[in-house]
């Protein structure tokens, strides 16, 4: 072998320069990452172009199969390529299909049709679901928005359509939770019809999933979504021929605008009623060698197993030939003597010996061969296709020098607008609740009902409700980042930095979602293929300051940091990110020392976010927030008020009452002096009553834990009540720090109360409890300590009880130490 041939043999995708092409020869290694690359289109004979490096020179963006995918340099070294001038032998050609004459009979018993939505991430599946059902599920332009199935019902003609929006997935193998979930759903639930949503602007890779659905032999309709983009590029697609080839109806749609959805529903009903003429039972022809092996395994199943009623034996045979361990385990349950497994292993070894490649790759290449052949007969590419206008803005947004500054600017701008734009409606709501409290106080007679309404419900719930505009603005900006596709670019930009810190670049997406709510952020970690990456992201997501914490920040920053509000808030959020990074490094070295992560991610084309989707997202969050205020927060507020209100009598309280009555009966005291003395005695009595109340006694019990941090017992109690929901911290403070009715017009009542509240006893008696340092330390504690019960439940479900308990104790310990460090710093300045 010559030196030139040796160099060509080891040329990898990492060696190809920016702007140049390579043709894939093979992918080295084994396991889930290799399969993920094949699912993304990295298969033998495919041409790849290097687009650009991330700002830190890693990962690298590639163009393949009409789409853009990013890989780290070390992963790109596993993809062997040759220059485009050389031909790559392709043994996996288009062999057409095999048609079976047996008619597929669908049920006509009832008037309900169960439809499962299946498609790649970013194909518009959830948007289709929203338009069809009228429900308002979150739509985002990045992988993994739908992390669980959503079920919606609607009427069409005489039928009730039950539409299940399944997680977005690139294939139906066994390597990610989404893949397993979708495959298991189809195999166990047996939907009447599978609605395959396909991105028309990225056909070759999207149709790989379609080939697997064909193998499963499920009744199917295809919605060719984003068809307007295909037409805009000047591409042409012969839908009739493609439909005839695939054996099921294909309908062009634009789900973001609701175009074509009625046509899809009409096809679903026709198929269900066996009126759809284009439907026929076809099999993909994998070529003589593979078909022979599939037939042998299938025949062995028929002789020994009773699977025909529940599963497609052809599909099981194909997956067993490819080496799918989950399917093999399923078959083993019915295979008493293990004969099917033995035959499958023999056929797999024979195919691998013949093709010098693992069977999974051989089957995947054959599927892509079928897709390429089908598109060769039906698809004509437009002249302007290579311009990729949807990606042109990446020249700026992911630029080596501009990428990081632009990302930081977007985050700062998001937080600054949360303050600036939200200040006006927040002030209006504060004024409204202040007016409502005043009117209620004047109308109702003194007593328990008045106290409950004014000091409990209005002060507690109203204090939280006033921050609703700020939270909506925050969710609006997160929605824009998701819908445009910039969220995936943020992961691309951050990957090398996060990789060095023990995290995955795709972890940045759950982190950004975590700024809104930790629960969907924790669920979004399912898009991470590696268990180590998922665990590390799950336990660090709570350090991303969710919107429930935002009311506390807004309250304290407005009260004690009148200047540089956006800067202080940004610093709080960055501190959470830094703590997450340090935690990830520590846990990775302690629990996942020998494991490494791998990075492959689709970069979807930029799309203009729709006003409808942004408004729907904000409306959904406002409804969720108001529901929480009407349930969890209201109940918690009433409980806290009751614990603070009772008991009403004690020797000390009765002594103050007697003094007040004595002063009132004193006819010699001037009226002005009498009013002042009574007012002071009432304040002293109120303070005494709070300290002797049930919650006061509890607060005094836990006070030693929080006193080194500079927190009084009311702050300690407020932190503990945040276990139910972090918004309750503000409502608790509204109840425990009785708002001053004489607060000036430029400050809310609670802010004024915090600014004037003093220590009642001890060495600091008479000194203000809250200073800027104490307020900052309190915000740091709120940022870092254990998340709400809903987030902890999500952690338990996704990572297990052990990691949930770790999160509770670790985060609380970190919060205490950080707040104590702030206390020490305050003494130095």
PDB file of N, CA and C in Angstrom, residues 178-235:
ATOM      1  N   UNK A 178     -36.960   8.581  24.343  1.00  0.00           N
ATOM      2  CA  UNK A 178     -37.993   8.925  23.354  1.00  0.00           C
ATOM      3  C   UNK A 178     -38.222   7.788  22.372  1.00  0.00           C
ATOM      4  N   UNK A 179     -37.125   7.220  21.864  1.00  0.00           N
ATOM      5  CA  UNK A 179     -37.249   6.144  20.897  1.00  0.00           C
ATOM      6  C   UNK A 179     -37.998   4.953  21.487  1.00  0.00           C
ATOM      7  N   UNK A 180     -37.605   4.569  22.681  1.00  0.00           N
ATOM      8  CA  UNK A 180     -38.252   3.430  23.329  1.00  0.00           C
ATOM      9  C   UNK A 180     -39.722   3.721  23.623  1.00  0.00           C
ATOM     10  N   UNK A 181     -39.999   4.958  24.060  1.00  0.00           N
ATOM     11  CA  UNK A 181     -41.377   5.310  24.412  1.00  0.00           C
ATOM     12  C   UNK A 181     -42.282   5.233  23.188  1.00  0.00           C
ATOM     13  N   UNK A 182     -41.851   5.842  22.080  1.00  0.00           N
ATOM     14  CA  UNK A 182     -42.672   5.871  20.868  1.00  0.00           C
ATOM     15  C   UNK A 182     -42.879   4.457  20.338  1.00  0.00           C
ATOM     16  N   UNK A 183     -41.794   3.689  20.283  1.00  0.00           N
ATOM     17  CA  UNK A 183     -41.906   2.329  19.765  1.00  0.00           C
ATOM     18  C   UNK A 183     -42.826   1.484  20.642  1.00  0.00           C
ATOM     19  N   UNK A 184     -42.663   1.609  21.961  1.00  0.00           N
ATOM     20  CA  UNK A 184     -43.487   0.829  22.873  1.00  0.00           C
ATOM     21  C   UNK A 184     -44.944   1.245  22.796  1.00  0.00           C
ATOM     22  N   UNK A 185     -45.172   2.548  22.615  1.00  0.00           N
ATOM     23  CA  UNK A 185     -46.550   3.037  22.495  1.00  0.00           C
ATOM     24  C   UNK A 185     -47.243   2.413  21.284  1.00  0.00           C
ATOM     25  N   UNK A 186     -46.557   2.417  20.156  1.00  0.00           N
ATOM     26  CA  UNK A 186     -47.156   1.866  18.935  1.00  0.00           C
ATOM     27  C   UNK A 186     -47.378   0.363  19.064  1.00  0.00           C
ATOM     28  N   UNK A 187     -46.426  -0.335  19.674  1.00  0.00           N
ATOM     29  CA  UNK A 187     -46.528  -1.791  19.770  1.00  0.00           C
ATOM     30  C   UNK A 187     -47.556  -2.232  20.805  1.00  0.00           C
ATOM     31  N   UNK A 188     -47.703  -1.457  21.889  1.00  0.00           N
ATOM     32  CA  UNK A 188     -48.608  -1.861  22.969  1.00  0.00           C
ATOM     33  C   UNK A 188     -50.009  -1.281  22.828  1.00  0.00           C
ATOM     34  N   UNK A 189     -50.085  -0.005  22.414  1.00  0.00           N
ATOM     35  CA  UNK A 189     -51.385   0.669  22.334  1.00  0.00           C
ATOM     36  C   UNK A 189     -52.123   0.397  21.030  1.00  0.00           C
ATOM     37  N   UNK A 190     -51.393  -0.018  20.001  1.00  0.00           N
ATOM     38  CA  UNK A 190     -51.994  -0.333  18.702  1.00  0.00           C
ATOM     39  C   UNK A 190     -52.929   0.785  18.220  1.00  0.00           C
ATOM     40  N   UNK A 191     -52.412   1.992  17.988  1.00  0.00           N
ATOM     41  CA  UNK A 191     -53.281   3.060  17.481  1.00  0.00           C
ATOM     42  C   UNK A 191     -53.911   2.674  16.157  1.00  0.00           C
ATOM     43  N   UNK A 192     -55.109   3.163  15.915  1.00  0.00           N
ATOM     44  CA  UNK A 192     -55.794   2.826  14.667  1.00  0.00           C
ATOM     45  C   UNK A 192     -54.993   3.305  13.465  1.00  0.00           C
ATOM     46  N   UNK A 193     -54.424   4.502  13.596  1.00  0.00           N
ATOM     47  CA  UNK A 193     -53.660   5.081  12.485  1.00  0.00           C
ATOM     48  C   UNK A 193     -52.477   5.847  13.067  1.00  0.00           C
ATOM     49  N   UNK A 194     -51.328   5.731  12.420  1.00  0.00           N
ATOM     50  CA  UNK A 194     -50.158   6.539  12.750  1.00  0.00           C
ATOM     51  C   UNK A 194     -50.075   7.688  11.754  1.00  0.00           C
ATOM     52  N   UNK A 195     -50.031   8.895  12.268  1.00  0.00           N
ATOM     53  CA  UNK A 195     -49.879  10.080  11.424  1.00  0.00           C
ATOM     54  C   UNK A 195     -48.412  10.491  11.471  1.00  0.00           C
ATOM     55  N   UNK A 196     -47.711  10.217  10.397  1.00  0.00           N
ATOM     56  CA  UNK A 196     -46.282  10.505  10.308  1.00  0.00           C
ATOM     57  C   UNK A 196     -46.079  11.937   9.801  1.00  0.00           C
ATOM     58  N   UNK A 197     -45.583  12.816  10.667  1.00  0.00           N
ATOM     59  CA  UNK A 197     -45.306  14.204  10.288  1.00  0.00           C
ATOM     60  C   UNK A 197     -43.876  14.267   9.772  1.00  0.00           C
ATOM     61  N   UNK A 198     -43.704  14.760   8.559  1.00  0.00           N
ATOM     62  CA  UNK A 198     -42.385  14.800   7.912  1.00  0.00           C
ATOM     63  C   UNK A 198     -42.071  16.233   7.504  1.00  0.00           C
ATOM     64  N   UNK A 199     -40.856  16.678   7.802  1.00  0.00           N
ATOM     65  CA  UNK A 199     -40.393  18.004   7.397  1.00  0.00           C
ATOM     66  C   UNK A 199     -40.053  17.977   5.908  1.00  0.00           C
ATOM     67  N   UNK A 200     -40.827  18.689   5.113  1.00  0.00           N
ATOM     68  CA  UNK A 200     -40.637  18.661   3.664  1.00  0.00           C
ATOM     69  C   UNK A 200     -39.319  19.288   3.231  1.00  0.00           C
ATOM     70  N   UNK A 201     -38.730  20.119   4.095  1.00  0.00           N
ATOM     71  CA  UNK A 201     -37.473  20.765   3.736  1.00  0.00           C
ATOM     72  C   UNK A 201     -36.259  19.898   4.083  1.00  0.00           C
ATOM     73  N   UNK A 202     -36.489  18.735   4.695  1.00  0.00           N
ATOM     74  CA  UNK A 202     -35.392  17.837   5.057  1.00  0.00           C
ATOM     75  C   UNK A 202     -35.870  16.394   4.879  1.00  0.00           C
ATOM     76  N   UNK A 203     -36.201  16.056   3.651  1.00  0.00           N
ATOM     77  CA  UNK A 203     -36.896  14.798   3.379  1.00  0.00           C
ATOM     78  C   UNK A 203     -36.050  13.563   3.645  1.00  0.00           C
ATOM     79  N   UNK A 204     -34.807  13.556   3.173  1.00  0.00           N
ATOM     80  CA  UNK A 204     -34.027  12.319   3.196  1.00  0.00           C
ATOM     81  C   UNK A 204     -33.875  11.777   4.612  1.00  0.00           C
ATOM     82  N   UNK A 205     -33.522  12.659   5.563  1.00  0.00           N
ATOM     83  CA  UNK A 205     -33.338  12.153   6.922  1.00  0.00           C
ATOM     84  C   UNK A 205     -34.671  11.866   7.609  1.00  0.00           C
ATOM     85  N   UNK A 206     -35.697  12.687   7.394  1.00  0.00           N
ATOM     86  CA  UNK A 206     -36.995  12.459   8.016  1.00  0.00           C
ATOM     87  C   UNK A 206     -37.614  11.134   7.575  1.00  0.00           C
ATOM     88  N   UNK A 207     -37.384  10.742   6.322  1.00  0.00           N
ATOM     89  CA  UNK A 207     -37.993   9.515   5.804  1.00  0.00           C
ATOM     90  C   UNK A 207     -37.341   8.252   6.350  1.00  0.00           C
ATOM     91  N   UNK A 208     -36.189   8.399   7.028  1.00  0.00           N
ATOM     92  CA  UNK A 208     -35.588   7.230   7.677  1.00  0.00           C
ATOM     93  C   UNK A 208     -36.537   6.674   8.742  1.00  0.00           C
ATOM     94  N   UNK A 209     -37.144   7.559   9.535  1.00  0.00           N
ATOM     95  CA  UNK A 209     -38.134   7.136  10.523  1.00  0.00           C
ATOM     96  C   UNK A 209     -39.346   6.509   9.838  1.00  0.00           C
ATOM     97  N   UNK A 210     -39.728   7.039   8.686  1.00  0.00           N
ATOM     98  CA  UNK A 210     -40.862   6.500   7.931  1.00  0.00           C
ATOM     99  C   UNK A 210     -40.617   5.048   7.536  1.00  0.00           C
ATOM    100  N   UNK A 211     -39.384   4.728   7.150  1.00  0.00           N
ATOM    101  CA  UNK A 211     -39.087   3.334   6.768  1.00  0.00           C
ATOM    102  C   UNK A 211     -39.292   2.387   7.950  1.00  0.00           C
ATOM    103  N   UNK A 212     -38.987   2.836   9.147  1.00  0.00           N
ATOM    104  CA  UNK A 212     -39.191   1.985  10.322  1.00  0.00           C
ATOM    105  C   UNK A 212     -40.675   1.791  10.614  1.00  0.00           C
ATOM    106  N   UNK A 213     -41.460   2.832  10.403  1.00  0.00           N
ATOM    107  CA  UNK A 213     -42.907   2.707  10.574  1.00  0.00           C
ATOM    108  C   UNK A 213     -43.495   1.748   9.537  1.00  0.00           C
ATOM    109  N   UNK A 214     -42.972   1.804   8.319  1.00  0.00           N
ATOM    110  CA  UNK A 214     -43.418   0.863   7.288  1.00  0.00           C
ATOM    111  C   UNK A 214     -43.111  -0.574   7.713  1.00  0.00           C
ATOM    112  N   UNK A 215     -41.929  -0.769   8.286  1.00  0.00           N
ATOM    113  CA  UNK A 215     -41.559  -2.106   8.774  1.00  0.00           C
ATOM    114  C   UNK A 215     -42.518  -2.590   9.853  1.00  0.00           C
ATOM    115  N   UNK A 216     -43.032  -1.666  10.671  1.00  0.00           N
ATOM    116  CA  UNK A 216     -43.932  -2.060  11.760  1.00  0.00           C
ATOM    117  C   UNK A 216     -45.327  -2.429  11.243  1.00  0.00           C
ATOM    118  N   UNK A 217     -45.565  -2.162   9.961  1.00  0.00           N
ATOM    119  CA  UNK A 217     -46.836  -2.533   9.331  1.00  0.00           C
ATOM    120  C   UNK A 217     -48.032  -1.895  10.056  1.00  0.00           C
ATOM    121  N   UNK A 218     -47.956  -0.573  10.235  1.00  0.00           N
ATOM    122  CA  UNK A 218     -49.056   0.149  10.884  1.00  0.00           C
ATOM    123  C   UNK A 218     -49.816   0.939   9.824  1.00  0.00           C
ATOM    124  N   UNK A 219     -51.143   1.071   9.954  1.00  0.00           N
ATOM    125  CA  UNK A 219     -51.910   1.932   9.034  1.00  0.00           C
ATOM    126  C   UNK A 219     -51.397   3.360   9.173  1.00  0.00           C
ATOM    127  N   UNK A 220     -51.087   4.015   8.050  1.00  0.00           N
ATOM    128  CA  UNK A 220     -50.362   5.282   8.146  1.00  0.00           C
ATOM    129  C   UNK A 220     -50.866   6.304   7.132  1.00  0.00           C
ATOM    130  N   UNK A 221     -50.814   7.569   7.578  1.00  0.00           N
ATOM    131  CA  UNK A 221     -51.015   8.738   6.722  1.00  0.00           C
ATOM    132  C   UNK A 221     -49.830   9.650   6.972  1.00  0.00           C
ATOM    133  N   UNK A 222     -49.298  10.259   5.914  1.00  0.00           N
ATOM    134  CA  UNK A 222     -48.178  11.180   6.074  1.00  0.00           C
ATOM    135  C   UNK A 222     -48.639  12.617   5.847  1.00  0.00           C
ATOM    136  N   UNK A 223     -48.275  13.491   6.800  1.00  0.00           N
ATOM    137  CA  UNK A 223     -48.464  14.927   6.623  1.00  0.00           C
ATOM    138  C   UNK A 223     -47.116  15.512   6.250  1.00  0.00           C
ATOM    139  N   UNK A 224     -46.976  15.927   5.007  1.00  0.00           N
ATOM    140  CA  UNK A 224     -45.718  16.496   4.528  1.00  0.00           C
ATOM    141  C   UNK A 224     -45.699  17.966   4.926  1.00  0.00           C
ATOM    142  N   UNK A 225     -45.151  18.229   6.103  1.00  0.00           N
ATOM    143  CA  UNK A 225     -45.274  19.537   6.734  1.00  0.00           C
ATOM    144  C   UNK A 225     -44.224  20.530   6.220  1.00  0.00           C
ATOM    145  N   UNK A 226     -44.491  21.810   6.470  1.00  0.00           N
ATOM    146  CA  UNK A 226     -43.628  22.902   6.002  1.00  0.00           C
ATOM    147  C   UNK A 226     -43.451  22.825   4.483  1.00  0.00           C
ATOM    148  N   UNK A 227     -44.506  22.456   3.815  1.00  0.00           N
ATOM    149  CA  UNK A 227     -44.446  22.285   2.362  1.00  0.00           C
ATOM    150  C   UNK A 227     -44.181  23.616   1.658  1.00  0.00           C
ATOM    151  N   UNK A 228     -44.550  24.715   2.320  1.00  0.00           N
ATOM    152  CA  UNK A 228     -44.294  26.036   1.736  1.00  0.00           C
ATOM    153  C   UNK A 228     -42.797  26.296   1.601  1.00  0.00           C
ATOM    154  N   UNK A 229     -41.983  25.762   2.535  1.00  0.00           N
ATOM    155  CA  UNK A 229     -40.537  25.947   2.445  1.00  0.00           C
ATOM    156  C   UNK A 229     -39.968  25.170   1.257  1.00  0.00           C
ATOM    157  N   UNK A 230     -40.496  23.991   1.022  1.00  0.00           N
ATOM    158  CA  UNK A 230     -40.053  23.206  -0.134  1.00  0.00           C
ATOM    159  C   UNK A 230     -40.345  23.964  -1.426  1.00  0.00           C
ATOM    160  N   UNK A 231     -41.541  24.522  -1.524  1.00  0.00           N
ATOM    161  CA  UNK A 231     -41.908  25.260  -2.728  1.00  0.00           C
ATOM    162  C   UNK A 231     -41.100  26.547  -2.849  1.00  0.00           C
ATOM    163  N   UNK A 232     -40.826  27.190  -1.711  1.00  0.00           N
ATOM    164  CA  UNK A 232     -40.059  28.430  -1.716  1.00  0.00           C
ATOM    165  C   UNK A 232     -38.645  28.203  -2.247  1.00  0.00           C
ATOM    166  N   UNK A 233     -38.089  27.016  -1.971  1.00  0.00           N
ATOM    167  CA  UNK A 233     -36.746  26.684  -2.461  1.00  0.00           C
ATOM    168  C   UNK A 233     -36.730  26.317  -3.943  1.00  0.00           C
ATOM    169  N   UNK A 234     -37.910  26.243  -4.543  1.00  0.00           N
ATOM    170  CA  UNK A 234     -37.987  25.865  -5.954  1.00  0.00           C
ATOM    171  C   UNK A 234     -37.949  24.370  -6.177  1.00  0.00           C
ATOM    172  N   UNK A 235     -38.080  23.578  -5.096  1.00  0.00           N
ATOM    173  CA  UNK A 235     -38.071  22.123  -5.223  1.00  0.00           C
ATOM    174  C   UNK A 235     -39.426  21.623  -5.720  1.00  0.00           C
TER     175      UNK A 235
END
